[in-house]
Coordinates of C-alpha atoms in Angstrom, one line a residue:
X1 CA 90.8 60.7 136.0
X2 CA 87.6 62.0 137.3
X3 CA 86.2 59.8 140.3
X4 CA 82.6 59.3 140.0
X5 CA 82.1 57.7 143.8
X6 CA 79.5 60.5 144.4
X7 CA 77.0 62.5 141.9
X8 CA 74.0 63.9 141.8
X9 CA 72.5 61.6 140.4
X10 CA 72.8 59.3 143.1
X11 CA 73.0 61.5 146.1
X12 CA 69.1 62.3 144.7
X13 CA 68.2 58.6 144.9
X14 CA 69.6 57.8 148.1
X15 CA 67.1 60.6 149.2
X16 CA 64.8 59.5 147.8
X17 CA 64.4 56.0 149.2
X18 CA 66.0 56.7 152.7
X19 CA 64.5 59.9 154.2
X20 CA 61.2 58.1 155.7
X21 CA 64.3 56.3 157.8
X22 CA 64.6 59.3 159.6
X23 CA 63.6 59.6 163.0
X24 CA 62.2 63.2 164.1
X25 CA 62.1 63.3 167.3
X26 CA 63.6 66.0 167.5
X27 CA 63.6 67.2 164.2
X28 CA 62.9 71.1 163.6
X29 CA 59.1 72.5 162.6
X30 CA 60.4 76.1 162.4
X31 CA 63.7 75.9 160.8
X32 CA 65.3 74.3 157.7
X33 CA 66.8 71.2 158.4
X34 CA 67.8 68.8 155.3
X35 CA 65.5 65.7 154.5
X36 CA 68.2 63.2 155.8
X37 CA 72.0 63.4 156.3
X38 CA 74.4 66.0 158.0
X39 CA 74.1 69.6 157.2
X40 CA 76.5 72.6 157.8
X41 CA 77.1 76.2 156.2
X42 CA 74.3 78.0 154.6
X43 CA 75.8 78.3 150.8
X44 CA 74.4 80.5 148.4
X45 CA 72.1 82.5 149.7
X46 CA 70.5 83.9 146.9
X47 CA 66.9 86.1 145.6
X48 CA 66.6 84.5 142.3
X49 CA 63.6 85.0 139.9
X50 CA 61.2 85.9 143.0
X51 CA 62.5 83.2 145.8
X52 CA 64.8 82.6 147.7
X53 CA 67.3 79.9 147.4
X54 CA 69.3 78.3 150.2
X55 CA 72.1 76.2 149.6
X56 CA 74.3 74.2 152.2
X57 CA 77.0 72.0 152.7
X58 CA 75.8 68.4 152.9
X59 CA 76.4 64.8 153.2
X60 CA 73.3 62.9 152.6
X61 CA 74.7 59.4 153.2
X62 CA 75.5 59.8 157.0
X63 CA 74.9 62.2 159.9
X64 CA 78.6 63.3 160.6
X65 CA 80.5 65.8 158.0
X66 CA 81.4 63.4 155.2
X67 CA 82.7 64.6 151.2
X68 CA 80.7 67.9 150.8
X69 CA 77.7 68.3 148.5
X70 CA 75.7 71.1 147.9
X71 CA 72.3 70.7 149.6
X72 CA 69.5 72.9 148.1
X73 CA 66.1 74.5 148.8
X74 CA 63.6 77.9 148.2
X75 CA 61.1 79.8 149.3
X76 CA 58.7 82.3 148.5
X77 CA 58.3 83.4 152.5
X78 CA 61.5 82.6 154.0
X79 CA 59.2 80.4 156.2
X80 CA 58.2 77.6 154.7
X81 CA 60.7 75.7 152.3
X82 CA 60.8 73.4 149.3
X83 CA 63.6 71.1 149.0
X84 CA 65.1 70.6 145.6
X85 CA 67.7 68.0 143.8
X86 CA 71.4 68.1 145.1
X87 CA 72.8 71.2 143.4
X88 CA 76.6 70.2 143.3
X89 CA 78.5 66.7 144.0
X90 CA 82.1 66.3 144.3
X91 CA 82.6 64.5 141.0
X92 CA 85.3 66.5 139.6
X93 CA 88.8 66.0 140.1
X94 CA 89.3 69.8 141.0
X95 CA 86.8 68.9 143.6
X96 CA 87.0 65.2 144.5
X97 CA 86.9 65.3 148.1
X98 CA 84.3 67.9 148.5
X99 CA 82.5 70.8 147.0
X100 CA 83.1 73.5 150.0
X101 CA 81.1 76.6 150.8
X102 CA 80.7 79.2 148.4
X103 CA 78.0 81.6 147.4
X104 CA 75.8 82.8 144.9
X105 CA 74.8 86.0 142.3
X106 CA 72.4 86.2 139.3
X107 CA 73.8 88.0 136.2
X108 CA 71.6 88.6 133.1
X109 CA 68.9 86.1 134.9
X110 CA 71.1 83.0 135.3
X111 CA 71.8 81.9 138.5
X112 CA 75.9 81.5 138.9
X113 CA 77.5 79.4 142.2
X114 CA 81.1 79.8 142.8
X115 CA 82.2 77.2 145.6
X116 CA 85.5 75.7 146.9
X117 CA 87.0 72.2 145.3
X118 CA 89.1 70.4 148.3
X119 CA 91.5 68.2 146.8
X120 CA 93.3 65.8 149.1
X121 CA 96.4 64.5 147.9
X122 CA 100.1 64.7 149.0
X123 CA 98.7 67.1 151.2
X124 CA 95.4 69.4 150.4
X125 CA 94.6 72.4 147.5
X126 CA 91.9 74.5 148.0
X127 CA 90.9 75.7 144.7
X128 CA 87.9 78.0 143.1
X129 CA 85.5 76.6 140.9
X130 CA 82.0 77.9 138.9
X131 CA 79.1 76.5 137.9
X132 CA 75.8 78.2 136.5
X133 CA 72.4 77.1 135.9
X134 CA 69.4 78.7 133.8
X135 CA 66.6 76.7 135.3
X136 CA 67.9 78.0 139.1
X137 CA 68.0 73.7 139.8
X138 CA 70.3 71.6 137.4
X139 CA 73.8 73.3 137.5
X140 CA 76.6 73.0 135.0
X141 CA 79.8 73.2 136.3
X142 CA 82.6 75.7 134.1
X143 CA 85.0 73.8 131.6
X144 CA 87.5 76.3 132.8
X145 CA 87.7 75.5 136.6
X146 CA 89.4 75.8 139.0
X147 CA 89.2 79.5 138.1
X148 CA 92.0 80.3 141.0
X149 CA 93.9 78.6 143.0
X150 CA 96.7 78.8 145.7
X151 CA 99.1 79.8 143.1
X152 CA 97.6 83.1 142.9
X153 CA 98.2 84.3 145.8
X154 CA 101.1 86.2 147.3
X155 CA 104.0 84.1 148.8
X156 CA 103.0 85.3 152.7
X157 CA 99.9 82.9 152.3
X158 CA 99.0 79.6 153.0
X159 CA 98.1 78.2 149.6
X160 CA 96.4 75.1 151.4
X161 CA 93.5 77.1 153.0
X162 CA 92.0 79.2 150.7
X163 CA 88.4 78.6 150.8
X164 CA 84.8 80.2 150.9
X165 CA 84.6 82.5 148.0
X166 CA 81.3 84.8 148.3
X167 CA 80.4 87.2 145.5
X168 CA 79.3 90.5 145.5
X169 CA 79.1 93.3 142.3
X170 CA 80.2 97.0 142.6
X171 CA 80.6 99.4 139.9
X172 CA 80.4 96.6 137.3
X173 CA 82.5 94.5 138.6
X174 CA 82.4 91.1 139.9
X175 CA 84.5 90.4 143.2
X176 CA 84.5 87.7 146.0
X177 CA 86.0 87.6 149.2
X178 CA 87.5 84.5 150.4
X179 CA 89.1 83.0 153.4
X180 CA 92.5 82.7 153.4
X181 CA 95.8 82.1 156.4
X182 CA 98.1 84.4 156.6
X183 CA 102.2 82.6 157.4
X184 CA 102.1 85.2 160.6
X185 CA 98.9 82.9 161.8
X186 CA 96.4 85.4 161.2
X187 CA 93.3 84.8 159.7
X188 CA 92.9 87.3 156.2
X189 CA 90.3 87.6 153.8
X190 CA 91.6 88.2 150.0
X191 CA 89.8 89.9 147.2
X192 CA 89.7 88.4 143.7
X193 CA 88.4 90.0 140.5
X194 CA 86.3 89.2 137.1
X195 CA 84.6 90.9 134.3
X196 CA 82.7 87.9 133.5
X197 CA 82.5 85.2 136.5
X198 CA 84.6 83.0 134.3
X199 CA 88.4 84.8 134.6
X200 CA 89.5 85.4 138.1
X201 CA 92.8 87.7 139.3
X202 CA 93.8 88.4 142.5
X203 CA 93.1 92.0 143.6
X204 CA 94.3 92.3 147.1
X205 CA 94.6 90.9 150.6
X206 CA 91.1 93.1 151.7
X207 CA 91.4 92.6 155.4
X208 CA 94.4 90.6 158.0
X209 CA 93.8 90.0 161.4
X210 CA 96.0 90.9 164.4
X211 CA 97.1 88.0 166.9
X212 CA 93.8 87.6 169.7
X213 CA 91.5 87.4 166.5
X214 CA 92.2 83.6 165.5
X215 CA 94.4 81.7 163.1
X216 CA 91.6 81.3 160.1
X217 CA 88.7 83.4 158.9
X218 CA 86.0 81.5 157.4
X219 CA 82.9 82.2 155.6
X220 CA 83.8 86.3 154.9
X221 CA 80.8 88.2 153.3
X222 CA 81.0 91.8 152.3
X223 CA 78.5 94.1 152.0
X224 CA 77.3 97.8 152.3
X225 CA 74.6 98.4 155.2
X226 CA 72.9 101.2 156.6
X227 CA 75.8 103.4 155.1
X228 CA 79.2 101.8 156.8
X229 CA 80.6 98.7 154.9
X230 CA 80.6 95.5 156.2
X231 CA 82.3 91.9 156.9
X232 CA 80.6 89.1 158.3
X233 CA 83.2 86.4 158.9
X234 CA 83.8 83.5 161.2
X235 CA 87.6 83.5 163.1
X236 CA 88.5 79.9 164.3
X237 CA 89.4 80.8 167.9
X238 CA 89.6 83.9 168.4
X239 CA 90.3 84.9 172.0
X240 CA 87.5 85.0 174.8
X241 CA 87.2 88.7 175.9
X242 CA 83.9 89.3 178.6
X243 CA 80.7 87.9 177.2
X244 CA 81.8 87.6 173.8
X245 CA 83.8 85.0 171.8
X246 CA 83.6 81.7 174.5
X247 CA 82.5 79.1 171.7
X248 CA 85.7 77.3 169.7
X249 CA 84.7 79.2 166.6
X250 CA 83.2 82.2 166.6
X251 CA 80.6 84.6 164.2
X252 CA 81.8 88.2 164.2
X253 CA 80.6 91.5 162.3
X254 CA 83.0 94.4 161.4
X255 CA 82.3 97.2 160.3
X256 CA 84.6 99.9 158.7
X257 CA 85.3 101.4 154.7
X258 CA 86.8 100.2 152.1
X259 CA 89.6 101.9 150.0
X260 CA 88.2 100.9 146.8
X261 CA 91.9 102.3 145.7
X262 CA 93.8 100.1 147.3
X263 CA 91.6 97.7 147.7
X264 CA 91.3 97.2 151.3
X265 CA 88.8 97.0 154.4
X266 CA 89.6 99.8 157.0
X267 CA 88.2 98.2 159.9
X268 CA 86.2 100.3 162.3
X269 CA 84.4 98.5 165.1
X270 CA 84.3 94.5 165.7
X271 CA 81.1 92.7 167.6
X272 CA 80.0 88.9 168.2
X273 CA 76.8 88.2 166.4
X274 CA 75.9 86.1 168.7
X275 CA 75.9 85.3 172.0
X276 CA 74.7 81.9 172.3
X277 CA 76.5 78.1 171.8
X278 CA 75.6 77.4 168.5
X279 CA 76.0 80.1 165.8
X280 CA 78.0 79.7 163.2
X281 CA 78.9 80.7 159.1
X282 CA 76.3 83.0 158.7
X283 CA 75.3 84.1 155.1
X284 CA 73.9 87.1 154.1
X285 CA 71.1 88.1 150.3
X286 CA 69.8 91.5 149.5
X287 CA 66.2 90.8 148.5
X288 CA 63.9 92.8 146.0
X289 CA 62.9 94.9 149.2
X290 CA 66.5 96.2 149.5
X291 CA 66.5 94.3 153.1
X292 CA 69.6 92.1 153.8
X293 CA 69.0 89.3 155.8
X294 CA 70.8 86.6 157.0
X295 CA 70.6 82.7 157.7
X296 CA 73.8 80.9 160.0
X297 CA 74.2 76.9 161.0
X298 CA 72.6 77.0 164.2
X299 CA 75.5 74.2 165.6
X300 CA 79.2 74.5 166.7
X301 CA 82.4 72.6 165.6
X302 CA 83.7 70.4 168.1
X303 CA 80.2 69.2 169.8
X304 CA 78.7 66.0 170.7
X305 CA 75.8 65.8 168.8
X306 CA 72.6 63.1 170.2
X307 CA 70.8 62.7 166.9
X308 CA 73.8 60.9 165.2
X309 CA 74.8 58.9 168.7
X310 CA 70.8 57.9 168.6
X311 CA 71.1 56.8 164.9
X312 CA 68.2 59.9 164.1
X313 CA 70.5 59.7 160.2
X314 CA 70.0 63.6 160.4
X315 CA 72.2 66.4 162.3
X316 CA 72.1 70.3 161.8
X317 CA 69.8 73.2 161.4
X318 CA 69.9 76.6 160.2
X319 CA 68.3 79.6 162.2
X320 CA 65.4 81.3 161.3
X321 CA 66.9 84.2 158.9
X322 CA 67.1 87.5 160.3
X323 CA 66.8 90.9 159.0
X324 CA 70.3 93.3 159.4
X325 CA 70.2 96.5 160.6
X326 CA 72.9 99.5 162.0
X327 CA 71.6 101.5 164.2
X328 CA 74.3 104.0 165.9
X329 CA 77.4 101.7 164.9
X330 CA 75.5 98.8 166.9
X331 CA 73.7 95.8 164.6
X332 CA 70.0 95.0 165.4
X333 CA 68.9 91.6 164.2
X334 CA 65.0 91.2 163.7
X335 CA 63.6 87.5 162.7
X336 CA 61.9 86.9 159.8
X337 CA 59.0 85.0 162.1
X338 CA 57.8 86.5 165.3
X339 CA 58.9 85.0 167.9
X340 CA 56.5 82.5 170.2
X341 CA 56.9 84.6 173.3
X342 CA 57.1 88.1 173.8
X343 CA 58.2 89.1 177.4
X344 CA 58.6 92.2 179.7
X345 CA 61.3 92.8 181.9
X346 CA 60.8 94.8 185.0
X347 CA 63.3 92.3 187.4
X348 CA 64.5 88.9 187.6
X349 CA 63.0 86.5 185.5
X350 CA 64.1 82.7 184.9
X351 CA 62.4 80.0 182.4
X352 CA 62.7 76.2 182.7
X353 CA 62.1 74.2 179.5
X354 CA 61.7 70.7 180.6
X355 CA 60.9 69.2 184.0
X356 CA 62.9 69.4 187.4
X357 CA 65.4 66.2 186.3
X358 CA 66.2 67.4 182.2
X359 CA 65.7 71.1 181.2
X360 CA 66.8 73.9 179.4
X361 CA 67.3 77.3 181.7
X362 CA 67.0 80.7 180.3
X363 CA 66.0 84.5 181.4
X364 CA 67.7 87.9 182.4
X365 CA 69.2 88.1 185.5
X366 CA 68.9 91.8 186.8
X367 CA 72.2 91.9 189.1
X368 CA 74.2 91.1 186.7
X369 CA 72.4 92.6 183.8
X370 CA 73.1 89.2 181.9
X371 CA 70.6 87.6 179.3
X372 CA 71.8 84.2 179.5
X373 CA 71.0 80.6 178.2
X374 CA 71.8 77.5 180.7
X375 CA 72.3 73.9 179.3
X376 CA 74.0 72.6 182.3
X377 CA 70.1 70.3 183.8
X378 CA 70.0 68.8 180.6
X379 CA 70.0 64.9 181.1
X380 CA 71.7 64.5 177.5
X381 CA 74.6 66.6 178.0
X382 CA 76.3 68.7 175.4
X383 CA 79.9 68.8 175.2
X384 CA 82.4 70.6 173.1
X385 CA 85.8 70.9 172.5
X386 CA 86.2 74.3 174.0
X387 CA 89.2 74.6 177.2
X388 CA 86.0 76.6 179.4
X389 CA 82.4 75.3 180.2
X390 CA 80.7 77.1 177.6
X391 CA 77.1 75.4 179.1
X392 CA 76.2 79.0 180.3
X393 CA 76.3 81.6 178.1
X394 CA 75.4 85.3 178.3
X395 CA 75.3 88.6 177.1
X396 CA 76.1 91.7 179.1
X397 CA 72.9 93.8 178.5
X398 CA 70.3 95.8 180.5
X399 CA 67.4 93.9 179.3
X400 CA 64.0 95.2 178.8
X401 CA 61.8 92.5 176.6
X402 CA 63.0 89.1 174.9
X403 CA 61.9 87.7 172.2
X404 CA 61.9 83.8 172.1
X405 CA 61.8 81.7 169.1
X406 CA 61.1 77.3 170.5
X407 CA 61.1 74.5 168.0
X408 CA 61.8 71.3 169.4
X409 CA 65.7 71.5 169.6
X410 CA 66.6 74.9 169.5
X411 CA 66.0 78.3 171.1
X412 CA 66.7 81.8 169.2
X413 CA 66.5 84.9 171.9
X414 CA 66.4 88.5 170.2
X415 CA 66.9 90.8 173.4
X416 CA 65.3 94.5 173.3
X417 CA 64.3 94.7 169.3
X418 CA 67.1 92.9 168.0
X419 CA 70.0 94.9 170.2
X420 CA 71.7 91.2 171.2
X421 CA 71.2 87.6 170.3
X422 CA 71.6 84.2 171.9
X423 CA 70.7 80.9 169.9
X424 CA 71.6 77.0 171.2
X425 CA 70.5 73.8 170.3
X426 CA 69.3 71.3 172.8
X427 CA 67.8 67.9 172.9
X428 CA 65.1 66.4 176.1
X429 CA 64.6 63.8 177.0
X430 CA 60.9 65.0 179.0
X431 CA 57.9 66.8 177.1
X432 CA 59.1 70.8 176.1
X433 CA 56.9 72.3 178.4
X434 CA 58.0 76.2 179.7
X435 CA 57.7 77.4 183.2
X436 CA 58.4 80.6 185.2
X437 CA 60.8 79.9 187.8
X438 CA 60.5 82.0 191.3

């Protein structure tokens, strides 16, 4: 019996006649935040029909992670965006208790989602669904789903978490890579198959993960850049190793080639995206300029989070998108939007955001060759469930200019053209204003 608790339909209304409840203090003029309600994963990042659509997990009715919608929006610029209607609901009983991430491709100009159902009952089923839509607004969800499920997979899986699916064509073919757990407690991404985007097999476990590189794998995307193939995936703790992988959760990139054969990712190289406290699920499109950029949930799992304590009804942001780029093995990340502040680094330098009782520190300290952002003076502390302080974070890097991107709760650092990143939210109490500290 299908539960119809939540549709689209009525997350709409609710919308509609609750987001001038909001309170934006410190509500986002530079990046995509929803109109009201908690927001997570980017989902579906998509070119369609000369915009660009983002999707993203969403509960409109509160600002904590509730039963998952599907959030939507587009853009001609990548700048400025337009929200639209609630794509998806969880109004199916192959996706009662939420419509999880997923992805997006257009085939013969209709738009076509594929997104997880999470069904909770004696237990929890992750399953596959589709849905497709001409108009690229009002989607129609498949009378065939779920279109796989836990039963597909091989017996050294964990049929429970399977979730995530993002698409990609090659050669004709439809694929998607989706997250999966492995019974050795490795995080694995598997590949399924289809001729049409309506029958699914399972091709192959495409990548599995060795001990230090965490238990689950969410959010894979594949993709072919600059000549090397790609995965974009984020490991639920994977183990801290120097600068890199201090957050609960992780964003990482490998790179490598796939034995389109066998079926499997040869893995080559593995770097954090990102190097700052809140960076997570990033999603990646290929435009109609051949570039491939990508958009992440600029938040973290685990943290405390003031504009839900405050009763703000809204909580979580997405980065500005960036464009993707190898250069010598290494990826360059370049914002969409220049960045406020362009600075030269010939020594020390150090930046206060705030005043001297509630501020944000950031800047490149030359001894240590370490970009770095500070959260540790703010007067509304941000805590998260990690075992270390992760208030100061840093990259290793001999730093010659930052760019800095400031909206009123958030900073995005690009160090020397896009060589490192480093993005964290914050939230002051005192006006934003930035100083040079001696």
């Amino acid at each position: 019996m299908v539960d119809r608790t939540f549709t689209v339909e009525k997350a709409n209304r609710f919308i509609a006649e609750n987001k001038h409840l909001v309170n934006r203090q410190f509500k986002p003029e530079e990046h995509f935040s929803a109109e009201i309600g908690w927001i997570n994963d980017p989902n579906g990042f998509v070119y369609f029909r000369g915009e660009y659509h983002l999707f993203y997990q969403f509960y409109p009715y509160d600002s904590v992670w509730g039963p998952m919608h599907w959030g939507h929006a587009k853009s001609k610029d990548l700048v400025t965006w337009e929200h639209l209607p609630v794509a998806l609901a969880p109004d199916q009983d192959y996706d009662r208790n939420g419509c999880f991430s997923g992805s997006a491709i257009v085939k013969d100009d209709r738009l076509w989602l594929m997104y997880t159902g999470h069904i909770e009952e004696e237990g929890i089923r992750q399953v596959q669904n589709m849905a497709y839509s001409d108009d690229g607004i009002h989607f129609e969800k498949i009378e065939q789903n779920p279109v796989a499920t836990g039963a597909d997979l091989p017996d050294e899986l964990i049929a429970t978490d399977f979730r995530d699916p993002k698409l990609f064509e090659k050669d004709g073919v439809y694929y998607s890579v989706v997250a999966a757990k492995h019974k050795d407690n490795v995080g694995c991404i598997v590949l399924l198959g289809s001729d049409n985007l309506v029958e699914w097999q399972f091709e192959s476990i495409f990548l599995k993960g060795v001990e230090h590189q965490g238990f689950m794998w969410e959010c894979p995307d594949y993709f072919e850049l600059d000549g090397k193939d790609c995965i974009i995936m984020s490991p639920m703790r994977y183990q801290r190793e120097g600068d890199s992988y201090h957050n609960i959760n992780s964003s990482v990139l490998v790179t490598g080639k796939v034995d389109w054969e066998a079926k499997q990712f040869v893995p080559e190289t593995v770097e954090e995206i990102d190097h700052g406290q809140d960076f997570y699920a990033p999603q990646t499109l290929l435009d109609d300029k051949n570039r491939r950029i990508m958009i992440a949930w600029m938040q973290m799992w685990g943290r405390t989070l003031p504009t839900h304590d405050q009763s703000h009804k809204w909580a979580g942001v997405m980065t500005v998108p960036r464009i993707l780029r190898l250069e010598d093995g290494k990826l360059r990340q370049f914002p969409i939007k220049k960045g406020q502040y362009q600075i030269q680094i010939d020594k020390d330098c150090r930046y206060r955001l705030g005043n001297d009782t509630d501020y944000l520190e950031f800047g490149y300290d030359s001894k240590m060759k370490q970009v770095y952002i500070d959260r540790s003076h703010l007067a509304q502390e941000i805590r998260g469930e990690e075992e270390l302080d992760t208030s100061r974070r840093y990259v290793n890097i001999e730093a010659k200019e930052l760019e800095v991107i400031l909206d009123k709760n958030s900073i995005e650092i690009f160090v020397n053209q896009g060589e490192a990143s480093l993005t964290a939210t914050y939230y002051l109490t005192v006006p934003a204003e930035l100083s040079l500290l001696d």
